[in-house]
Amino acid sequence: MSSDMASSLGSGTLPGNTVTNPKEDLKGITTRSGVAYKGPTIPTPSKVVKQ
């Protein structure tokens, strides 16, 4: 590994060629096998617990 490459790897900056996510409102996950996971659901409490 050259010293130029080592210094660029440890510089702490991100590459400038980032691509924005055109579907940023979709948060699902699809695995290699094709199984889709829509994400965590938020459970609704059956009753409010008073302390």
Coordinates of C-alpha atoms in Angstrom, one line a residue:
M1 CA 0.0 0.0 0.0
S2 CA 1.4 3.4 -0.9
S3 CA 1.6 6.2 1.6
D4 CA -0.8 8.3 -0.6
M5 CA -3.4 5.6 -0.4
A6 CA -3.0 5.1 3.3
S7 CA -3.4 8.8 4.0
S8 CA -6.5 9.1 1.9
L9 CA -8.1 6.1 3.7
G10 CA -7.5 7.5 7.1
S11 CA -8.5 11.1 6.3
G12 CA -12.0 10.7 7.8
T13 CA -13.8 12.1 4.7
L14 CA -16.5 10.5 2.7
P15 CA -16.3 10.1 -1.1
G16 CA -17.9 13.0 -3.1
N17 CA -19.7 10.7 -5.5
T18 CA -22.7 9.9 -3.3
V19 CA -26.1 9.1 -4.9
T20 CA -29.3 10.3 -3.3
N21 CA -31.9 7.7 -2.5
P22 CA -34.8 8.3 -5.0
K23 CA -37.1 6.1 -2.8
E24 CA -36.2 7.6 0.6
D25 CA -39.8 7.3 1.8
L26 CA -39.7 3.5 1.4
K27 CA -37.9 1.8 4.3
G28 CA -38.4 -1.9 3.4
I29 CA -35.7 -4.5 3.2
T30 CA -35.6 -7.2 0.5
T31 CA -33.2 -10.1 1.0
R32 CA -31.3 -12.0 -1.7
S33 CA -33.9 -14.8 -1.6
G34 CA -36.7 -12.3 -2.3
V35 CA -38.2 -12.2 1.1
A36 CA -39.5 -8.7 1.8
Y37 CA -39.6 -7.2 5.3
K38 CA -41.5 -3.9 5.6
G39 CA -39.9 -2.9 8.9
P40 CA -40.8 -2.7 12.5
T41 CA -44.3 -2.1 13.5
I42 CA -45.2 0.1 16.4
P43 CA -47.4 -1.8 18.9
T44 CA -50.3 0.1 20.3
P45 CA -50.6 -0.2 24.1
S46 CA -53.8 -1.9 25.2
K47 CA -54.2 0.6 28.1
V48 CA -52.2 3.4 29.6
V49 CA -50.3 2.5 32.8
K50 CA -50.5 5.1 35.5
Q51 CA -47.6 5.5 37.9

